[in-house]
PDB file of C-alpha atoms in Angstrom:
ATOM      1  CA  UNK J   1       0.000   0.000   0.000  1.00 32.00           C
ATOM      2  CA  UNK J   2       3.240   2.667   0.971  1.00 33.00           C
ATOM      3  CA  UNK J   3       4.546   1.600  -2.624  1.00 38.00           C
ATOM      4  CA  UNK J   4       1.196   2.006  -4.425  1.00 36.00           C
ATOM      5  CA  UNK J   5       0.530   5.329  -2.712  1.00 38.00           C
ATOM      6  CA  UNK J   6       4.210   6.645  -3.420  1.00 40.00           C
ATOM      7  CA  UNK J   7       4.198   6.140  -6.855  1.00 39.00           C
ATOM      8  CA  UNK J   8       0.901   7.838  -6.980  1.00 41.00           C
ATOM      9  CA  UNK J   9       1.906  10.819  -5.633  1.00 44.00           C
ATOM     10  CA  UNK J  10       5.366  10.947  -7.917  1.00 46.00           C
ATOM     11  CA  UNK J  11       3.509  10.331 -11.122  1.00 48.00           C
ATOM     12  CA  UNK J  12       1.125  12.995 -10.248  1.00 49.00           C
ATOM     13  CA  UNK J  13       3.775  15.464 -10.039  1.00 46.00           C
ATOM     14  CA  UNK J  14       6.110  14.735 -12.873  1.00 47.00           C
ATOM     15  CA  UNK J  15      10.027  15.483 -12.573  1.00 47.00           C
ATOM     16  CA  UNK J  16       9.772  16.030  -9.254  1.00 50.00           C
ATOM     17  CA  UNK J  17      11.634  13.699  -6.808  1.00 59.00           C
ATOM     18  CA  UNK J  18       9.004  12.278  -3.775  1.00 67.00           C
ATOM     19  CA  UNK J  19      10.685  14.955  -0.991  1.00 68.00           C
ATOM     20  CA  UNK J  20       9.302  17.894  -3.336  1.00 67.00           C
ATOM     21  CA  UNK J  21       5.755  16.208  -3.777  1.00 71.00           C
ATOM     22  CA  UNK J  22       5.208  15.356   0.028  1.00 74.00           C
ATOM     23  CA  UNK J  23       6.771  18.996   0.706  1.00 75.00           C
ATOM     24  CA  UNK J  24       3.505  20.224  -1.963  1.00 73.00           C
ATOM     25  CA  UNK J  25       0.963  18.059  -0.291  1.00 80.00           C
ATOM     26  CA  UNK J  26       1.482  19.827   3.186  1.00 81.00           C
ATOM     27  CA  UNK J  27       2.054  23.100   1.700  1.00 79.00           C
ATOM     28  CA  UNK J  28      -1.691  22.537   0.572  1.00 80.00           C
ATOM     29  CA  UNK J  29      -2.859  21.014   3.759  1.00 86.00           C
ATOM     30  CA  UNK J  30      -1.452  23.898   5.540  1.00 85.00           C
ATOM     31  CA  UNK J  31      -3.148  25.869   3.189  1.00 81.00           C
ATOM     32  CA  UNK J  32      -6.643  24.923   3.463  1.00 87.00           C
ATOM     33  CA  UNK J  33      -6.448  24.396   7.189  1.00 89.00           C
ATOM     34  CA  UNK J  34      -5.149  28.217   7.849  1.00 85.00           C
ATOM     35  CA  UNK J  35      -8.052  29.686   5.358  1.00 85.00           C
ATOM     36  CA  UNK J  36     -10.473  27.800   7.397  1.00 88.00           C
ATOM     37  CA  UNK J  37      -9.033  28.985  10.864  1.00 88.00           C
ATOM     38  CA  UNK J  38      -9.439  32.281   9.554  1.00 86.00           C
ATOM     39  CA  UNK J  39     -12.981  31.877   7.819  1.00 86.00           C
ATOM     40  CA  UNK J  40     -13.812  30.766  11.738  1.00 88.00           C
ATOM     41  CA  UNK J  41     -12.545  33.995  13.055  1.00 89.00           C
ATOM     42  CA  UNK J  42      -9.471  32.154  14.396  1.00 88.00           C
ATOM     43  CA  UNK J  43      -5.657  31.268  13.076  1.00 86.00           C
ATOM     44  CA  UNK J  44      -3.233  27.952  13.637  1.00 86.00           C
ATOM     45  CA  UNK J  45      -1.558  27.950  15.970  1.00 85.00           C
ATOM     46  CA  UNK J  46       2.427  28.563  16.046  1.00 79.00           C
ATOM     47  CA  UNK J  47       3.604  25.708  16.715  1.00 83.00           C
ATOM     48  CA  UNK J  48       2.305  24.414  13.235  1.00 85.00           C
ATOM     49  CA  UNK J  49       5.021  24.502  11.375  1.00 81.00           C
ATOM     50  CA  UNK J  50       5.133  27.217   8.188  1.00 78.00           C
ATOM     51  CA  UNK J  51       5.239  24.949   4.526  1.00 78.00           C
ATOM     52  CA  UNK J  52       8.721  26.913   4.408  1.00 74.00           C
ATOM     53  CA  UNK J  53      10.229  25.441   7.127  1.00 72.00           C
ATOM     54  CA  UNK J  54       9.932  22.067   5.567  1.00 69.00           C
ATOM     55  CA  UNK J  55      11.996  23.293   2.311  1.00 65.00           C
ATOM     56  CA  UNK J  56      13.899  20.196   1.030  1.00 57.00           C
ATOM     57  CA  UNK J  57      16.291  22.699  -0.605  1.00 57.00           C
ATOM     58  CA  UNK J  58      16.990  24.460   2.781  1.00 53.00           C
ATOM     59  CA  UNK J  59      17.839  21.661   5.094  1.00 52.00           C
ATOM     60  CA  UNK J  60      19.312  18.128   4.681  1.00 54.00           C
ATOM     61  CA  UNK J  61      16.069  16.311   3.897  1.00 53.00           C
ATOM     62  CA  UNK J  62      17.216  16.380   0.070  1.00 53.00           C
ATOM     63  CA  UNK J  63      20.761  16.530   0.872  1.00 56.00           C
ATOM     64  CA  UNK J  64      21.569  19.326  -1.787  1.00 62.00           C
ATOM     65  CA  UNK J  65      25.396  20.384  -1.934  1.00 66.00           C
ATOM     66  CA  UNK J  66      26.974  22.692  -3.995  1.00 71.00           C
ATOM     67  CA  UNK J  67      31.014  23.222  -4.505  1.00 74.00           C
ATOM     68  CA  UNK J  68      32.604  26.722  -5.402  1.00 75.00           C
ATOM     69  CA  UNK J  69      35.750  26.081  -7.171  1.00 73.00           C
ATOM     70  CA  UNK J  70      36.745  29.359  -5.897  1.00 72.00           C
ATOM     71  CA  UNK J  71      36.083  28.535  -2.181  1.00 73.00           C
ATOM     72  CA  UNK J  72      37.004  24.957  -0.893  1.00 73.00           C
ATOM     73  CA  UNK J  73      34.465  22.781   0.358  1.00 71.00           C
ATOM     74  CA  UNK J  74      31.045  22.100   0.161  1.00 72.00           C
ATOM     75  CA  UNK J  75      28.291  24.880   0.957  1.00 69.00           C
ATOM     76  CA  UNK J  76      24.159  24.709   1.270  1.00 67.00           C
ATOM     77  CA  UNK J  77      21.224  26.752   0.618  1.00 68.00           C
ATOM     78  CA  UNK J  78      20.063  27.699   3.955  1.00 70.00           C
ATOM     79  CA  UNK J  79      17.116  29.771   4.694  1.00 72.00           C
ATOM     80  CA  UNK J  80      16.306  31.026   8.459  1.00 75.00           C
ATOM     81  CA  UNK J  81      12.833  32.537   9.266  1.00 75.00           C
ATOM     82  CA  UNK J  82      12.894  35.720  11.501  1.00 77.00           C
ATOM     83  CA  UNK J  83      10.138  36.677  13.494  1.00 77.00           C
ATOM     84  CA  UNK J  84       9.143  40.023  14.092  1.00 79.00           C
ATOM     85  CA  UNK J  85       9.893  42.600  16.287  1.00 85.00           C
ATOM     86  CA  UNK J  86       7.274  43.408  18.955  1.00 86.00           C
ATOM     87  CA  UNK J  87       9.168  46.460  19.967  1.00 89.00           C
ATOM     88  CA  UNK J  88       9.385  48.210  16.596  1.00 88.00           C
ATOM     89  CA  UNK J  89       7.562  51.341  15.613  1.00 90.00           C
ATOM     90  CA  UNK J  90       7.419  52.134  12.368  1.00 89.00           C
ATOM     91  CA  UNK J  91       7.855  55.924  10.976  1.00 90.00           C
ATOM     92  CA  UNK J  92       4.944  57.715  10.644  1.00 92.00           C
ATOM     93  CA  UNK J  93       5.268  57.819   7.221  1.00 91.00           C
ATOM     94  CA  UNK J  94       5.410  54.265   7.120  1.00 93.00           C
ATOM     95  CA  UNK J  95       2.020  54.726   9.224  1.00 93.00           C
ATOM     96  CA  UNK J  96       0.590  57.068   6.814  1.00 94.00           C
ATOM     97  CA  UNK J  97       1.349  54.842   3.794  1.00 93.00           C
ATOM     98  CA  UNK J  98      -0.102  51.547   5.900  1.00 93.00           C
ATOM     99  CA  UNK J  99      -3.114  53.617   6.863  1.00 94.00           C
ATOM    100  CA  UNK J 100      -3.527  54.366   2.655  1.00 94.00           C
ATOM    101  CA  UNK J 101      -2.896  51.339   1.868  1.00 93.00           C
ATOM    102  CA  UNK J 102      -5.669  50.036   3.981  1.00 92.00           C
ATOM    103  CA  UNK J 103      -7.940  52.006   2.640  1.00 94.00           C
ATOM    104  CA  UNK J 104      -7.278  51.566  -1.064  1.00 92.00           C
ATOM    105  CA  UNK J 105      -9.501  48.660  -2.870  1.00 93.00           C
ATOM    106  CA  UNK J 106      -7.663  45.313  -2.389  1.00 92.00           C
ATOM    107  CA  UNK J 107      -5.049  44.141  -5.065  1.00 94.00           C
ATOM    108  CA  UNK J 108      -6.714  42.382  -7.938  1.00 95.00           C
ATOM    109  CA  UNK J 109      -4.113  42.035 -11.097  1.00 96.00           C
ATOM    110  CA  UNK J 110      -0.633  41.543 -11.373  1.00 97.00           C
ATOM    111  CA  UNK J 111       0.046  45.859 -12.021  1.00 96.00           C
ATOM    112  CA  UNK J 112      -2.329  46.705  -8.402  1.00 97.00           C
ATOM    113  CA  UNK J 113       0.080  44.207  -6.604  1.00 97.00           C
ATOM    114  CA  UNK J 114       3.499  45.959  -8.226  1.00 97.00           C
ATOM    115  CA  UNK J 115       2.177  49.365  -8.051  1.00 96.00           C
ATOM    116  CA  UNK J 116       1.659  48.553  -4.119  1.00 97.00           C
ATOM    117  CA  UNK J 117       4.992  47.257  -3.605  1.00 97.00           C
ATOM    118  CA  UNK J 118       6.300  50.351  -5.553  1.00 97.00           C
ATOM    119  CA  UNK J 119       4.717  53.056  -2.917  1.00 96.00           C
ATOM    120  CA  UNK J 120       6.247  50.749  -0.218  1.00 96.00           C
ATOM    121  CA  UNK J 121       9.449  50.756  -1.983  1.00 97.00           C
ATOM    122  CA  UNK J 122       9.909  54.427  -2.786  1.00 96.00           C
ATOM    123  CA  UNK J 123       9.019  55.088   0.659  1.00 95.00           C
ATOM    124  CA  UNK J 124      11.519  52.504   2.388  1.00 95.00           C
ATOM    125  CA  UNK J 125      14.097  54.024   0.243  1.00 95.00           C
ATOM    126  CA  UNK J 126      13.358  58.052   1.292  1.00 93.00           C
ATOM    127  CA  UNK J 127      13.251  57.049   4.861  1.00 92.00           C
ATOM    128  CA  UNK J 128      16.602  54.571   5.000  1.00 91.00           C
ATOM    129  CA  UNK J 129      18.866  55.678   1.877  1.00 91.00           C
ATOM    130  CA  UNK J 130      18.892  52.008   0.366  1.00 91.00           C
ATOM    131  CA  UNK J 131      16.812  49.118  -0.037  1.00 94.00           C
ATOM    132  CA  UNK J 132      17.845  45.125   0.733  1.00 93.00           C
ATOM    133  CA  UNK J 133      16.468  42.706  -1.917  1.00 95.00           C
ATOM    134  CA  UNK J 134      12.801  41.218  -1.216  1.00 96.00           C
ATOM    135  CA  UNK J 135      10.709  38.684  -2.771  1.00 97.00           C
ATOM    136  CA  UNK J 136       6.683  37.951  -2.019  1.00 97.00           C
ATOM    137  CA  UNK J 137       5.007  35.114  -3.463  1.00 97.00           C
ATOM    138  CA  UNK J 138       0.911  35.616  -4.717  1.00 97.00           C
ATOM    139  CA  UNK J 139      -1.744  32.921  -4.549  1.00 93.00           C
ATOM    140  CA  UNK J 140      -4.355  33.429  -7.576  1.00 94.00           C
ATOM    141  CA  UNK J 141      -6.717  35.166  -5.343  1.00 94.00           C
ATOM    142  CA  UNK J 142      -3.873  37.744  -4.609  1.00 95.00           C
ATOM    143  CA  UNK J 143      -3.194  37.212  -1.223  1.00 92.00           C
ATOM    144  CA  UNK J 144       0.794  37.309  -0.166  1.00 93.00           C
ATOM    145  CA  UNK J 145       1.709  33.107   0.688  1.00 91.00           C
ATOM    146  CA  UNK J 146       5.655  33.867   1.099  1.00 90.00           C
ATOM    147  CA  UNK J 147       8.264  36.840   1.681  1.00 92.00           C
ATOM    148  CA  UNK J 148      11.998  36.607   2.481  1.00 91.00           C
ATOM    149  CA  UNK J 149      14.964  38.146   1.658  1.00 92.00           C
ATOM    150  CA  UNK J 150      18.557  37.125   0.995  1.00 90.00           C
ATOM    151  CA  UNK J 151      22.134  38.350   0.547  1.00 86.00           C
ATOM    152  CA  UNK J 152      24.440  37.670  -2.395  1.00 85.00           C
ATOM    153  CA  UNK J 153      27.845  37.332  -2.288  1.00 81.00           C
ATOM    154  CA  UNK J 154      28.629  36.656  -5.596  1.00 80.00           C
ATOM    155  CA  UNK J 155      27.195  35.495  -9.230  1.00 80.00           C
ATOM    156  CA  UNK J 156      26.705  31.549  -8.312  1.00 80.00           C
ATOM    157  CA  UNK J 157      24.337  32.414  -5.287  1.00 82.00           C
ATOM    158  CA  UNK J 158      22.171  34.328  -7.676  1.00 87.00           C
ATOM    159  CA  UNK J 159      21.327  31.191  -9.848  1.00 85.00           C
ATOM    160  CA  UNK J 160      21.008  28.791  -6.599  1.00 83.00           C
ATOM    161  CA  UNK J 161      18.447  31.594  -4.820  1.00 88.00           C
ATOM    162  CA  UNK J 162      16.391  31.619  -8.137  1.00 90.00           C
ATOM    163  CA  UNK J 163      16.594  27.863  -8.337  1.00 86.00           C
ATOM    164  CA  UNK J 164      14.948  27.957  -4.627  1.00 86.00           C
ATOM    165  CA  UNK J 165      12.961  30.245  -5.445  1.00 91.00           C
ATOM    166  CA  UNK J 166      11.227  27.874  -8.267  1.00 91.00           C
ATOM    167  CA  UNK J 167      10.749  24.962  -5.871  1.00 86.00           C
ATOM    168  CA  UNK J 168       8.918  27.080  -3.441  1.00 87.00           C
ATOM    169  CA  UNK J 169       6.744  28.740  -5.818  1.00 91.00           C
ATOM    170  CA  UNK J 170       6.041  25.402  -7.174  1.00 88.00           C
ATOM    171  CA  UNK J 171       5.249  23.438  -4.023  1.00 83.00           C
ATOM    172  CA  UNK J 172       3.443  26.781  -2.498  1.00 86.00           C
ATOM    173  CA  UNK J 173       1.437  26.780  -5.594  1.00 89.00           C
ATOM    174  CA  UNK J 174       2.101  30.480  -6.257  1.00 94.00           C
ATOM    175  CA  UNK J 175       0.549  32.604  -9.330  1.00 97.00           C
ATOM    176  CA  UNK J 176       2.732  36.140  -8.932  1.00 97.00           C
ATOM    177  CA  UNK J 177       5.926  36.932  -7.872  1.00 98.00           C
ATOM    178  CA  UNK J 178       7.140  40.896  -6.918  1.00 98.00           C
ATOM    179  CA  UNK J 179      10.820  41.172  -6.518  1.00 97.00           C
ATOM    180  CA  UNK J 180      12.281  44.531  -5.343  1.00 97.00           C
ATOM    181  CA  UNK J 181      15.796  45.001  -5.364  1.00 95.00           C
ATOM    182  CA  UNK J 182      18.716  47.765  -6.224  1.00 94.00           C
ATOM    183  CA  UNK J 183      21.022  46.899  -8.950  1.00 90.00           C
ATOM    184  CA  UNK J 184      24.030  48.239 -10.384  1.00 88.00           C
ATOM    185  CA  UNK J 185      23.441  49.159 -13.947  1.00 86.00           C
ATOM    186  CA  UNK J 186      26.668  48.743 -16.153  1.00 85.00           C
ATOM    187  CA  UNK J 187      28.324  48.959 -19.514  1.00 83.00           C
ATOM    188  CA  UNK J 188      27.214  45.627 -21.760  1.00 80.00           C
ATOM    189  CA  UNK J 189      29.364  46.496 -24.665  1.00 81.00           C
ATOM    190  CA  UNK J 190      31.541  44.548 -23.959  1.00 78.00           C
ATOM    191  CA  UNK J 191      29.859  41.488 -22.183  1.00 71.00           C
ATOM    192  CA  UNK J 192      30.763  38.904 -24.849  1.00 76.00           C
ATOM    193  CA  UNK J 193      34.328  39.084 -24.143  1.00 80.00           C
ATOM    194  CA  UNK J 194      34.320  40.010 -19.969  1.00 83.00           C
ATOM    195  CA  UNK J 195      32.339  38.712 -16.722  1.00 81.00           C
ATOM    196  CA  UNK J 196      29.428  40.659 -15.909  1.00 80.00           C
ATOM    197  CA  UNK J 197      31.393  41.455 -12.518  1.00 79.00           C
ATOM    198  CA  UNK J 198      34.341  43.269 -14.609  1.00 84.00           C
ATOM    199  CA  UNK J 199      31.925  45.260 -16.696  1.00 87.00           C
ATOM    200  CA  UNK J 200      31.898  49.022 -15.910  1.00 88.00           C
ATOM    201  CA  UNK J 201      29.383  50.213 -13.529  1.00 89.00           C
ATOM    202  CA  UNK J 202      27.422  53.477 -15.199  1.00 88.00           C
ATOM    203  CA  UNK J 203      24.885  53.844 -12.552  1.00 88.00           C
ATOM    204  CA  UNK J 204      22.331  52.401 -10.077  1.00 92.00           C
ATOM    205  CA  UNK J 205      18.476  51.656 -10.214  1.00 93.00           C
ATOM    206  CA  UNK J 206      15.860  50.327  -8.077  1.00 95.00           C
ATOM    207  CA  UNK J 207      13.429  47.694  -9.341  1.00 95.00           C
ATOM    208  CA  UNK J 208      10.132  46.382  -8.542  1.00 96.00           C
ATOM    209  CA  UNK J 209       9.528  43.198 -10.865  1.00 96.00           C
ATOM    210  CA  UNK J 210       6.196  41.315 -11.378  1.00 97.00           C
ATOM    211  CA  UNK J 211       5.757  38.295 -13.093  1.00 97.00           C
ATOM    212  CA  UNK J 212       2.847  35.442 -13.076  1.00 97.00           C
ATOM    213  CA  UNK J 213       2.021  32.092 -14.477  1.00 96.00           C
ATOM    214  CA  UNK J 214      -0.143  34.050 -17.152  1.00 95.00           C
ATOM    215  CA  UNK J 215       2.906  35.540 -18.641  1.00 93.00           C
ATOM    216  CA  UNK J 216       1.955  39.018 -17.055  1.00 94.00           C
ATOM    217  CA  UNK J 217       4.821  41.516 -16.402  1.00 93.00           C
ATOM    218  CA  UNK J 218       5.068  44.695 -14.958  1.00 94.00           C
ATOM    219  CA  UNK J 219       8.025  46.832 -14.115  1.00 94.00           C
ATOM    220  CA  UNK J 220       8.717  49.928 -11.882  1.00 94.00           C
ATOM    221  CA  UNK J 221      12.140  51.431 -12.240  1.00 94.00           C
ATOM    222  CA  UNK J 222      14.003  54.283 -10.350  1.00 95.00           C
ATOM    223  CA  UNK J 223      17.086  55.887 -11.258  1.00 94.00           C
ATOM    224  CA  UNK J 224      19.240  56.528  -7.873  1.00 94.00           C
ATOM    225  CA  UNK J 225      21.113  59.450  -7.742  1.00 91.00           C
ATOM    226  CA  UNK J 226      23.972  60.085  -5.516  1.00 85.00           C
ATOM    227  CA  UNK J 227      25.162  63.540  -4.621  1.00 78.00           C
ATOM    228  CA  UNK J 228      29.039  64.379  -3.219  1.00 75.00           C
ATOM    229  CA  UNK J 229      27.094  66.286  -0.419  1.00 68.00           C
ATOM    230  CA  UNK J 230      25.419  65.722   2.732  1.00 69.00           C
ATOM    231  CA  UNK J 231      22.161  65.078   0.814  1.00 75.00           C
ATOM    232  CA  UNK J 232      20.856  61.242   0.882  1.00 82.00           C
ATOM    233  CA  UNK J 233      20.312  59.310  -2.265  1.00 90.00           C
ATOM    234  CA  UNK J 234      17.217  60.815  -4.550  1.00 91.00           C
ATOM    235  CA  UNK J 235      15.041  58.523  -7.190  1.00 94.00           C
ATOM    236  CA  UNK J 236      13.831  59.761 -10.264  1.00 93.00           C
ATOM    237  CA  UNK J 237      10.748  57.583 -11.019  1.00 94.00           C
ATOM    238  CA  UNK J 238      11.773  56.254 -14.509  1.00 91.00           C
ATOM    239  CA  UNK J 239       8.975  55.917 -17.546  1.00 87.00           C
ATOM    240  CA  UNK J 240       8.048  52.178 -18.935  1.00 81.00           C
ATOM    241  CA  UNK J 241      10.103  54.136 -22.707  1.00 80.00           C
ATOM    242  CA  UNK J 242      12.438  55.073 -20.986  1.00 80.00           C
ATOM    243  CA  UNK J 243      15.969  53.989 -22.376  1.00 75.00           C
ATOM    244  CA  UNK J 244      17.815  53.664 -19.640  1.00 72.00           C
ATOM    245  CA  UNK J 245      15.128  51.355 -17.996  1.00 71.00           C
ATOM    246  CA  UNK J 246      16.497  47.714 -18.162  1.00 61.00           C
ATOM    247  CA  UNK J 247      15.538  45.630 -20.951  1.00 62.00           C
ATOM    248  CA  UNK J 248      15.176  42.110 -19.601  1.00 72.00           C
ATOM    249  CA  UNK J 249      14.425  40.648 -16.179  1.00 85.00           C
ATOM    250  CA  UNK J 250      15.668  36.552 -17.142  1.00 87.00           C
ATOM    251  CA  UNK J 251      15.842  35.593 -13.463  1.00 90.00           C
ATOM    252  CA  UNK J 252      12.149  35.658 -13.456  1.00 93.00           C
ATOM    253  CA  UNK J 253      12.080  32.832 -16.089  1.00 93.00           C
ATOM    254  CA  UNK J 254      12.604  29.328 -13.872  1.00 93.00           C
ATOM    255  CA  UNK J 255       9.971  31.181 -11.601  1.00 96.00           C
ATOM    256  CA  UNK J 256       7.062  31.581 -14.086  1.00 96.00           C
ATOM    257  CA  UNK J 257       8.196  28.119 -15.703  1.00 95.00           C
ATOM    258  CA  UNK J 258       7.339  26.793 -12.027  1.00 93.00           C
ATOM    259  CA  UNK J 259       4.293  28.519 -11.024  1.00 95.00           C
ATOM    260  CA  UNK J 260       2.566  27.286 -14.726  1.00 95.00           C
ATOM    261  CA  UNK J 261       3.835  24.012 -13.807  1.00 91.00           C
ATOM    262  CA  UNK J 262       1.879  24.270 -10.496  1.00 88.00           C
ATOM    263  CA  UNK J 263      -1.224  25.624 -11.978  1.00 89.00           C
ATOM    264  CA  UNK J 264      -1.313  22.921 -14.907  1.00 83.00           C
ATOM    265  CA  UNK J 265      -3.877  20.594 -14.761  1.00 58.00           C
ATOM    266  CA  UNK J 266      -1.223  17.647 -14.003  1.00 53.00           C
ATOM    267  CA  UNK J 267      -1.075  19.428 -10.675  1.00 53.00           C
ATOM    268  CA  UNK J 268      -4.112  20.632  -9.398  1.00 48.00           C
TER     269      UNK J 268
END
């Protein structure tokens, strides 16, 4: 009976090994028992363990190791969940913008979500002079399922992050992703014959990037401008023509490949 009922579950979710599937099937259970809790005027409670904290690619359940040629040994992905402060207060502009946001119709298409992540963007930027990189995940209904943030130090933690990224918007069953992030912006004429590292740097922009499983995308891009003053950092809102907004977002590919794999009928 184990046998029969393992198989079931890894033909019904093809190219994926029986870790990923079991790691989908609570991820929906946790799902569906958390909407209920909440259509009862309740919530779980804490100890039930987040869908996230069971990520095969973040602990040694699927025994994932990668090797750096440039750094000896063997690293992991590793992803720790913070809870939050009970002793912070937020800025009152952050209070203002909550308050507004609050008020303001709920989210329903991929450009409401990104437009609401770019008014909490521009104004974490004004009030701390930089913003850290941050991903949230969408259900279909438009509801945030996932947020986290992560630190790169160099080109080959990009592609393993993304790579994450894809199994948890797979086995979370996600629709949308918004990523918001600063980026250097450099000089690509020569990129065919140097590392993207060595290229020049010409300036610095921040991004808020949408993408879902319906091939929707929508970008809001600021150019960051530095002065040799006392004077903080100042963004110039940037138009969709504009040419110095970038062209392509490609990390966003293995993402949207995943969450149409989740939403395919194979899956549901």
């Amino acid at each position: 009976m184990l046998k029969i009922q393992r198989r079931w579950i890894a033909n019904s979710l093809p190219d994926r090994e029986l870790i990923y599937a079991l790691t989908y099937a609570y991820s929906e259970l946790h799902r569906v028992c958390k909407d209920l809790a909440t259509q009862m005027g309740s919530a779980l409670d804490a100890s039930v363990p987040h869908p996230t904290a069971l990520d095969p690619s973040s602990n040694d359940v699927a025994r994932v190791r990668f090797v750096k040629f440039a750094k000896p040994g063997i690293g992991r992905h590793t992803s720790v969940r913070m809870n939050q402060d009970p002793n912070y207060k937020a800025p009152p502009a952050f209070v203002a913008l909550r308050e507004a946001l609050c008020l303001a119709p709920k989210p329903s298409s991929l450009a409401d979500v990104v437009a609401m992540h770019a008014k909490l963007a521009q104004a974490t930027f004004e009030q701390h002079g930089n913003h850290i990189p941050m991903l949230a995940l969408y259900d279909k209904t438009w509801k945030q399922i996932d947020f986290m943030s992560t630190a790169f130090t160099d080109q080959s933690e990009k592609y393993l992050f993304w790579r994450n990224v894809a199994d948890r918007a797979f086995y979370l069953k996600a629709f949308a992703m918004v990523w918001t992030s600063e980026s250097w912006v450099r000089d690509i004429s020569e990129g065919a014959q140097r590392p993207i590292h060595e290229l020049p740097i010409i300036g610095e922009q921040l991004h808020v990037v949408g993408a879902d499983a319906s091939n929707g995308c929508e970008v809001v891009s600021w150019e960051i401008e530095r002065s040799d003053g006392a004077g903080g950092p100042v963004l110039t809102r940037l138009s969709p023509d504009d040419p110095r907004q970038a062209g392509h977002f490609n990390f966003t590919k293995p993402v949207v490949a995943a969450m149409k794999m989740a939403h395919s009928s194979g899956a549901s």
